[in-house]
Amino acid sequence: MDPLEAESWLVDLKFVFLLGGFDAICYLLSMTPCWAVRTRVQRWQVLLDPGEVRVAQLQNAPEQQDLHRWRLSILESSELGVELVPADCSLRKGGFKGSRDCEVPEVASPQLQVQEDVYHL
């Protein structure tokens, strides 16, 4: 992937940090990429700026102990709405390599229905 194309792709991603939750309700911190830079050792660094906290209802919620897999995720559109995709898997789909293989979660990625509750930091 061309470095300029990769940089543009990275700063257009919609990162979220899963703060926690209970049952099918979770709290997500939106993270806006400020910039992305390629280092001398052919790796990328992305500066994420925290945004607002949103309350979301998971349509197909995994078990509570499995949510750590989605701690840092990227929101992706799907035919069913918006889907939480683990950041490492989403980056690999975009053509980036990692130091370890992306393990496909045993459960499907949670579908989200974001509620109107928004909290500004």
mmCIF file with all atom_site columns, C-alpha atoms in Angstrom:
data_model
loop_
_atom_site.group_PDB
_atom_site.id
_atom_site.type_symbol
_atom_site.label_atom_id
_atom_site.label_alt_id
_atom_site.label_comp_id
_atom_site.label_asym_id
_atom_site.label_entity_id
_atom_site.label_seq_id
_atom_site.pdbx_PDB_ins_code
_atom_site.Cartn_x
_atom_site.Cartn_y
_atom_site.Cartn_z
_atom_site.occupancy
_atom_site.B_iso_or_equiv
_atom_site.pdbx_formal_charge
_atom_site.auth_seq_id
_atom_site.auth_comp_id
_atom_site.auth_asym_id
_atom_site.auth_atom_id
_atom_site.pdbx_PDB_model_num
ATOM 1   C CA . MET A 1 1   ? 0.000   0.000   0.000  1.00 0.00 ? 1   MET A CA 1
ATOM 2   C CA . ASP A 1 2   ? 1.269   3.453   -0.897 1.00 0.00 ? 2   ASP A CA 1
ATOM 3   C CA . PRO A 1 3   ? 2.325   5.400   2.269  1.00 0.00 ? 3   PRO A CA 1
ATOM 4   C CA . LEU A 1 4   ? 0.123   8.405   1.435  1.00 0.00 ? 4   LEU A CA 1
ATOM 5   C CA . GLU A 1 5   ? -2.849  6.143   0.791  1.00 0.00 ? 5   GLU A CA 1
ATOM 6   C CA . ALA A 1 6   ? -2.174  4.254   4.040  1.00 0.00 ? 6   ALA A CA 1
ATOM 7   C CA . GLU A 1 7   ? -1.939  7.482   6.036  1.00 0.00 ? 7   GLU A CA 1
ATOM 8   C CA . SER A 1 8   ? -5.213  8.746   4.597  1.00 0.00 ? 8   SER A CA 1
ATOM 9   C CA . TRP A 1 9   ? -6.926  5.420   5.282  1.00 0.00 ? 9   TRP A CA 1
ATOM 10  C CA . LEU A 1 10  ? -5.711  5.363   8.905  1.00 0.00 ? 10  LEU A CA 1
ATOM 11  C CA . VAL A 1 11  ? -6.886  8.885   9.759  1.00 0.00 ? 11  VAL A CA 1
ATOM 12  C CA . ASP A 1 12  ? -10.332 8.145   8.272  1.00 0.00 ? 12  ASP A CA 1
ATOM 13  C CA . LEU A 1 13  ? -10.976 5.180   10.588 1.00 0.00 ? 13  LEU A CA 1
ATOM 14  C CA . LYS A 1 14  ? -13.559 5.433   13.376 1.00 0.00 ? 14  LYS A CA 1
ATOM 15  C CA . PHE A 1 15  ? -11.774 4.100   16.456 1.00 0.00 ? 15  PHE A CA 1
ATOM 16  C CA . VAL A 1 16  ? -13.630 3.395   19.693 1.00 0.00 ? 16  VAL A CA 1
ATOM 17  C CA . PHE A 1 17  ? -12.373 2.294   23.068 1.00 0.00 ? 17  PHE A CA 1
ATOM 18  C CA . LEU A 1 18  ? -14.699 -0.008  24.982 1.00 0.00 ? 18  LEU A CA 1
ATOM 19  C CA . LEU A 1 19  ? -14.819 1.416   28.506 1.00 0.00 ? 19  LEU A CA 1
ATOM 20  C CA . GLY A 1 20  ? -17.021 -1.320  29.905 1.00 0.00 ? 20  GLY A CA 1
ATOM 21  C CA . GLY A 1 21  ? -20.577 -2.396  30.148 1.00 0.00 ? 21  GLY A CA 1
ATOM 22  C CA . PHE A 1 22  ? -23.200 -4.619  31.653 1.00 0.00 ? 22  PHE A CA 1
ATOM 23  C CA . ASP A 1 23  ? -25.354 -7.169  29.833 1.00 0.00 ? 23  ASP A CA 1
ATOM 24  C CA . ALA A 1 24  ? -25.992 -5.750  26.360 1.00 0.00 ? 24  ALA A CA 1
ATOM 25  C CA . ILE A 1 25  ? -25.238 -2.113  27.283 1.00 0.00 ? 25  ILE A CA 1
ATOM 26  C CA . CYS A 1 26  ? -21.714 -0.783  26.790 1.00 0.00 ? 26  CYS A CA 1
ATOM 27  C CA . TYR A 1 27  ? -19.917 2.537   27.048 1.00 0.00 ? 27  TYR A CA 1
ATOM 28  C CA . LEU A 1 28  ? -17.752 3.544   24.103 1.00 0.00 ? 28  LEU A CA 1
ATOM 29  C CA . LEU A 1 29  ? -15.187 6.346   23.971 1.00 0.00 ? 29  LEU A CA 1
ATOM 30  C CA . SER A 1 30  ? -14.858 7.650   20.423 1.00 0.00 ? 30  SER A CA 1
ATOM 31  C CA . MET A 1 31  ? -11.245 8.178   19.383 1.00 0.00 ? 31  MET A CA 1
ATOM 32  C CA . THR A 1 32  ? -10.452 10.505  16.472 1.00 0.00 ? 32  THR A CA 1
ATOM 33  C CA . PRO A 1 33  ? -7.139  9.998   14.666 1.00 0.00 ? 33  PRO A CA 1
ATOM 34  C CA . CYS A 1 34  ? -5.213  13.305  14.641 1.00 0.00 ? 34  CYS A CA 1
ATOM 35  C CA . TRP A 1 35  ? -2.375  12.048  12.470 1.00 0.00 ? 35  TRP A CA 1
ATOM 36  C CA . ALA A 1 36  ? -0.617  8.908   11.315 1.00 0.00 ? 36  ALA A CA 1
ATOM 37  C CA . VAL A 1 37  ? 3.102   8.666   10.636 1.00 0.00 ? 37  VAL A CA 1
ATOM 38  C CA . ARG A 1 38  ? 5.290   5.888   9.302  1.00 0.00 ? 38  ARG A CA 1
ATOM 39  C CA . THR A 1 39  ? 8.382   5.284   11.413 1.00 0.00 ? 39  THR A CA 1
ATOM 40  C CA . ARG A 1 40  ? 11.894  4.438   10.242 1.00 0.00 ? 40  ARG A CA 1
ATOM 41  C CA . VAL A 1 41  ? 11.358  0.766   11.081 1.00 0.00 ? 41  VAL A CA 1
ATOM 42  C CA . GLN A 1 42  ? 8.374   0.549   8.695  1.00 0.00 ? 42  GLN A CA 1
ATOM 43  C CA . ARG A 1 43  ? 5.681   0.736   11.368 1.00 0.00 ? 43  ARG A CA 1
ATOM 44  C CA . TRP A 1 44  ? 2.818   3.163   11.769 1.00 0.00 ? 44  TRP A CA 1
ATOM 45  C CA . GLN A 1 45  ? 1.983   5.343   14.753 1.00 0.00 ? 45  GLN A CA 1
ATOM 46  C CA . VAL A 1 46  ? -1.455  6.918   15.068 1.00 0.00 ? 46  VAL A CA 1
ATOM 47  C CA . LEU A 1 47  ? -2.275  9.649   17.584 1.00 0.00 ? 47  LEU A CA 1
ATOM 48  C CA . LEU A 1 48  ? -5.840  9.174   18.845 1.00 0.00 ? 48  LEU A CA 1
ATOM 49  C CA . ASP A 1 49  ? -7.717  12.064  20.449 1.00 0.00 ? 49  ASP A CA 1
ATOM 50  C CA . PRO A 1 50  ? -10.480 11.038  22.887 1.00 0.00 ? 50  PRO A CA 1
ATOM 51  C CA . GLY A 1 51  ? -13.897 12.370  22.007 1.00 0.00 ? 51  GLY A CA 1
ATOM 52  C CA . GLU A 1 52  ? -17.273 11.713  23.553 1.00 0.00 ? 52  GLU A CA 1
ATOM 53  C CA . VAL A 1 53  ? -18.575 8.756   25.515 1.00 0.00 ? 53  VAL A CA 1
ATOM 54  C CA . ARG A 1 54  ? -21.593 7.059   23.992 1.00 0.00 ? 54  ARG A CA 1
ATOM 55  C CA . VAL A 1 55  ? -23.936 4.447   25.356 1.00 0.00 ? 55  VAL A CA 1
ATOM 56  C CA . ALA A 1 56  ? -24.589 1.615   22.925 1.00 0.00 ? 56  ALA A CA 1
ATOM 57  C CA . GLN A 1 57  ? -26.732 -1.478  23.005 1.00 0.00 ? 57  GLN A CA 1
ATOM 58  C CA . LEU A 1 58  ? -25.114 -4.603  21.595 1.00 0.00 ? 58  LEU A CA 1
ATOM 59  C CA . GLN A 1 59  ? -27.451 -6.576  19.343 1.00 0.00 ? 59  GLN A CA 1
ATOM 60  C CA . ASN A 1 60  ? -25.524 -9.847  19.626 1.00 0.00 ? 60  ASN A CA 1
ATOM 61  C CA . ALA A 1 61  ? -23.492 -9.339  22.781 1.00 0.00 ? 61  ALA A CA 1
ATOM 62  C CA . PRO A 1 62  ? -20.677 -11.774 23.541 1.00 0.00 ? 62  PRO A CA 1
ATOM 63  C CA . GLU A 1 63  ? -20.119 -12.991 27.079 1.00 0.00 ? 63  GLU A CA 1
ATOM 64  C CA . GLN A 1 64  ? -18.764 -10.269 29.371 1.00 0.00 ? 64  GLN A CA 1
ATOM 65  C CA . GLN A 1 65  ? -15.356 -11.966 29.635 1.00 0.00 ? 65  GLN A CA 1
ATOM 66  C CA . ASP A 1 66  ? -15.043 -11.996 25.827 1.00 0.00 ? 66  ASP A CA 1
ATOM 67  C CA . LEU A 1 67  ? -15.471 -8.225  25.460 1.00 0.00 ? 67  LEU A CA 1
ATOM 68  C CA . HIS A 1 68  ? -11.739 -7.595  26.020 1.00 0.00 ? 68  HIS A CA 1
ATOM 69  C CA . ARG A 1 69  ? -11.234 -8.747  22.423 1.00 0.00 ? 69  ARG A CA 1
ATOM 70  C CA . TRP A 1 70  ? -13.044 -5.581  21.292 1.00 0.00 ? 70  TRP A CA 1
ATOM 71  C CA . ARG A 1 71  ? -11.339 -3.191  23.784 1.00 0.00 ? 71  ARG A CA 1
ATOM 72  C CA . LEU A 1 72  ? -9.871  -1.125  20.919 1.00 0.00 ? 72  LEU A CA 1
ATOM 73  C CA . SER A 1 73  ? -12.136 -1.450  17.916 1.00 0.00 ? 73  SER A CA 1
ATOM 74  C CA . ILE A 1 74  ? -13.001 0.180   14.654 1.00 0.00 ? 74  ILE A CA 1
ATOM 75  C CA . LEU A 1 75  ? -16.604 0.884   13.697 1.00 0.00 ? 75  LEU A CA 1
ATOM 76  C CA . GLU A 1 76  ? -17.444 -0.607  10.322 1.00 0.00 ? 76  GLU A CA 1
ATOM 77  C CA . SER A 1 77  ? -20.685 -0.482  8.391  1.00 0.00 ? 77  SER A CA 1
ATOM 78  C CA . SER A 1 78  ? -22.354 -3.783  7.647  1.00 0.00 ? 78  SER A CA 1
ATOM 79  C CA . GLU A 1 79  ? -25.632 -4.889  6.113  1.00 0.00 ? 79  GLU A CA 1
ATOM 80  C CA . LEU A 1 80  ? -27.115 -5.006  9.616  1.00 0.00 ? 80  LEU A CA 1
ATOM 81  C CA . GLY A 1 81  ? -25.902 -1.572  10.731 1.00 0.00 ? 81  GLY A CA 1
ATOM 82  C CA . VAL A 1 82  ? -22.680 -0.730  12.559 1.00 0.00 ? 82  VAL A CA 1
ATOM 83  C CA . GLU A 1 83  ? -20.295 -3.435  13.692 1.00 0.00 ? 83  GLU A CA 1
ATOM 84  C CA . LEU A 1 84  ? -17.451 -3.397  16.231 1.00 0.00 ? 84  LEU A CA 1
ATOM 85  C CA . VAL A 1 85  ? -14.364 -4.964  14.629 1.00 0.00 ? 85  VAL A CA 1
ATOM 86  C CA . PRO A 1 86  ? -11.212 -5.545  16.698 1.00 0.00 ? 86  PRO A CA 1
ATOM 87  C CA . ALA A 1 87  ? -8.616  -2.999  15.559 1.00 0.00 ? 87  ALA A CA 1
ATOM 88  C CA . ASP A 1 88  ? -5.965  -5.589  14.728 1.00 0.00 ? 88  ASP A CA 1
ATOM 89  C CA . CYS A 1 89  ? -8.343  -7.505  12.440 1.00 0.00 ? 89  CYS A CA 1
ATOM 90  C CA . SER A 1 90  ? -9.586  -4.358  10.721 1.00 0.00 ? 90  SER A CA 1
ATOM 91  C CA . LEU A 1 91  ? -6.036  -3.161  10.074 1.00 0.00 ? 91  LEU A CA 1
ATOM 92  C CA . ARG A 1 92  ? -5.067  -6.517  8.587  1.00 0.00 ? 92  ARG A CA 1
ATOM 93  C CA . LYS A 1 93  ? -8.116  -6.399  6.298  1.00 0.00 ? 93  LYS A CA 1
ATOM 94  C CA . GLY A 1 94  ? -6.832  -2.986  5.183  1.00 0.00 ? 94  GLY A CA 1
ATOM 95  C CA . GLY A 1 95  ? -3.497  -4.482  4.144  1.00 0.00 ? 95  GLY A CA 1
ATOM 96  C CA . PHE A 1 96  ? -1.384  -3.875  7.249  1.00 0.00 ? 96  PHE A CA 1
ATOM 97  C CA . LYS A 1 97  ? 0.819   -6.598  8.699  1.00 0.00 ? 97  LYS A CA 1
ATOM 98  C CA . GLY A 1 98  ? 1.220   -7.408  12.370 1.00 0.00 ? 98  GLY A CA 1
ATOM 99  C CA . SER A 1 99  ? 3.647   -9.259  14.569 1.00 0.00 ? 99  SER A CA 1
ATOM 100 C CA . ARG A 1 100 ? 1.059   -11.969 15.235 1.00 0.00 ? 100 ARG A CA 1
ATOM 101 C CA . ASP A 1 101 ? -1.815  -13.490 13.364 1.00 0.00 ? 101 ASP A CA 1
ATOM 102 C CA . CYS A 1 102 ? -5.247  -11.985 13.817 1.00 0.00 ? 102 CYS A CA 1
ATOM 103 C CA . GLU A 1 103 ? -7.345  -14.520 15.629 1.00 0.00 ? 103 GLU A CA 1
ATOM 104 C CA . VAL A 1 104 ? -10.887 -14.589 14.418 1.00 0.00 ? 104 VAL A CA 1
ATOM 105 C CA . PRO A 1 105 ? -13.194 -14.288 17.435 1.00 0.00 ? 105 PRO A CA 1
ATOM 106 C CA . GLU A 1 106 ? -15.307 -17.365 18.128 1.00 0.00 ? 106 GLU A CA 1
ATOM 107 C CA . VAL A 1 107 ? -18.385 -15.170 18.353 1.00 0.00 ? 107 VAL A CA 1
ATOM 108 C CA . ALA A 1 108 ? -19.556 -12.705 15.741 1.00 0.00 ? 108 ALA A CA 1
ATOM 109 C CA . SER A 1 109 ? -18.599 -9.072  16.085 1.00 0.00 ? 109 SER A CA 1
ATOM 110 C CA . PRO A 1 110 ? -21.183 -7.192  18.133 1.00 0.00 ? 110 PRO A CA 1
ATOM 111 C CA . GLN A 1 111 ? -23.718 -5.147  16.184 1.00 0.00 ? 111 GLN A CA 1
ATOM 112 C CA . LEU A 1 112 ? -24.378 -1.751  17.755 1.00 0.00 ? 112 LEU A CA 1
ATOM 113 C CA . GLN A 1 113 ? -27.374 0.422   18.260 1.00 0.00 ? 113 GLN A CA 1
ATOM 114 C CA . VAL A 1 114 ? -26.063 3.713   19.637 1.00 0.00 ? 114 VAL A CA 1
ATOM 115 C CA . GLN A 1 115 ? -28.430 5.420   22.018 1.00 0.00 ? 115 GLN A CA 1
ATOM 116 C CA . GLU A 1 116 ? -28.899 9.162   22.312 1.00 0.00 ? 116 GLU A CA 1
ATOM 117 C CA . ASP A 1 117 ? -26.883 9.427   25.538 1.00 0.00 ? 117 ASP A CA 1
ATOM 118 C CA . VAL A 1 118 ? -23.669 11.308  24.751 1.00 0.00 ? 118 VAL A CA 1
ATOM 119 C CA . TYR A 1 119 ? -21.205 12.449  27.384 1.00 0.00 ? 119 TYR A CA 1
ATOM 120 C CA . HIS A 1 120 ? -18.525 15.015  26.566 1.00 0.00 ? 120 HIS A CA 1
ATOM 121 C CA . LEU A 1 121 ? -15.153 14.843  28.282 1.00 0.00 ? 121 LEU A CA 1
#
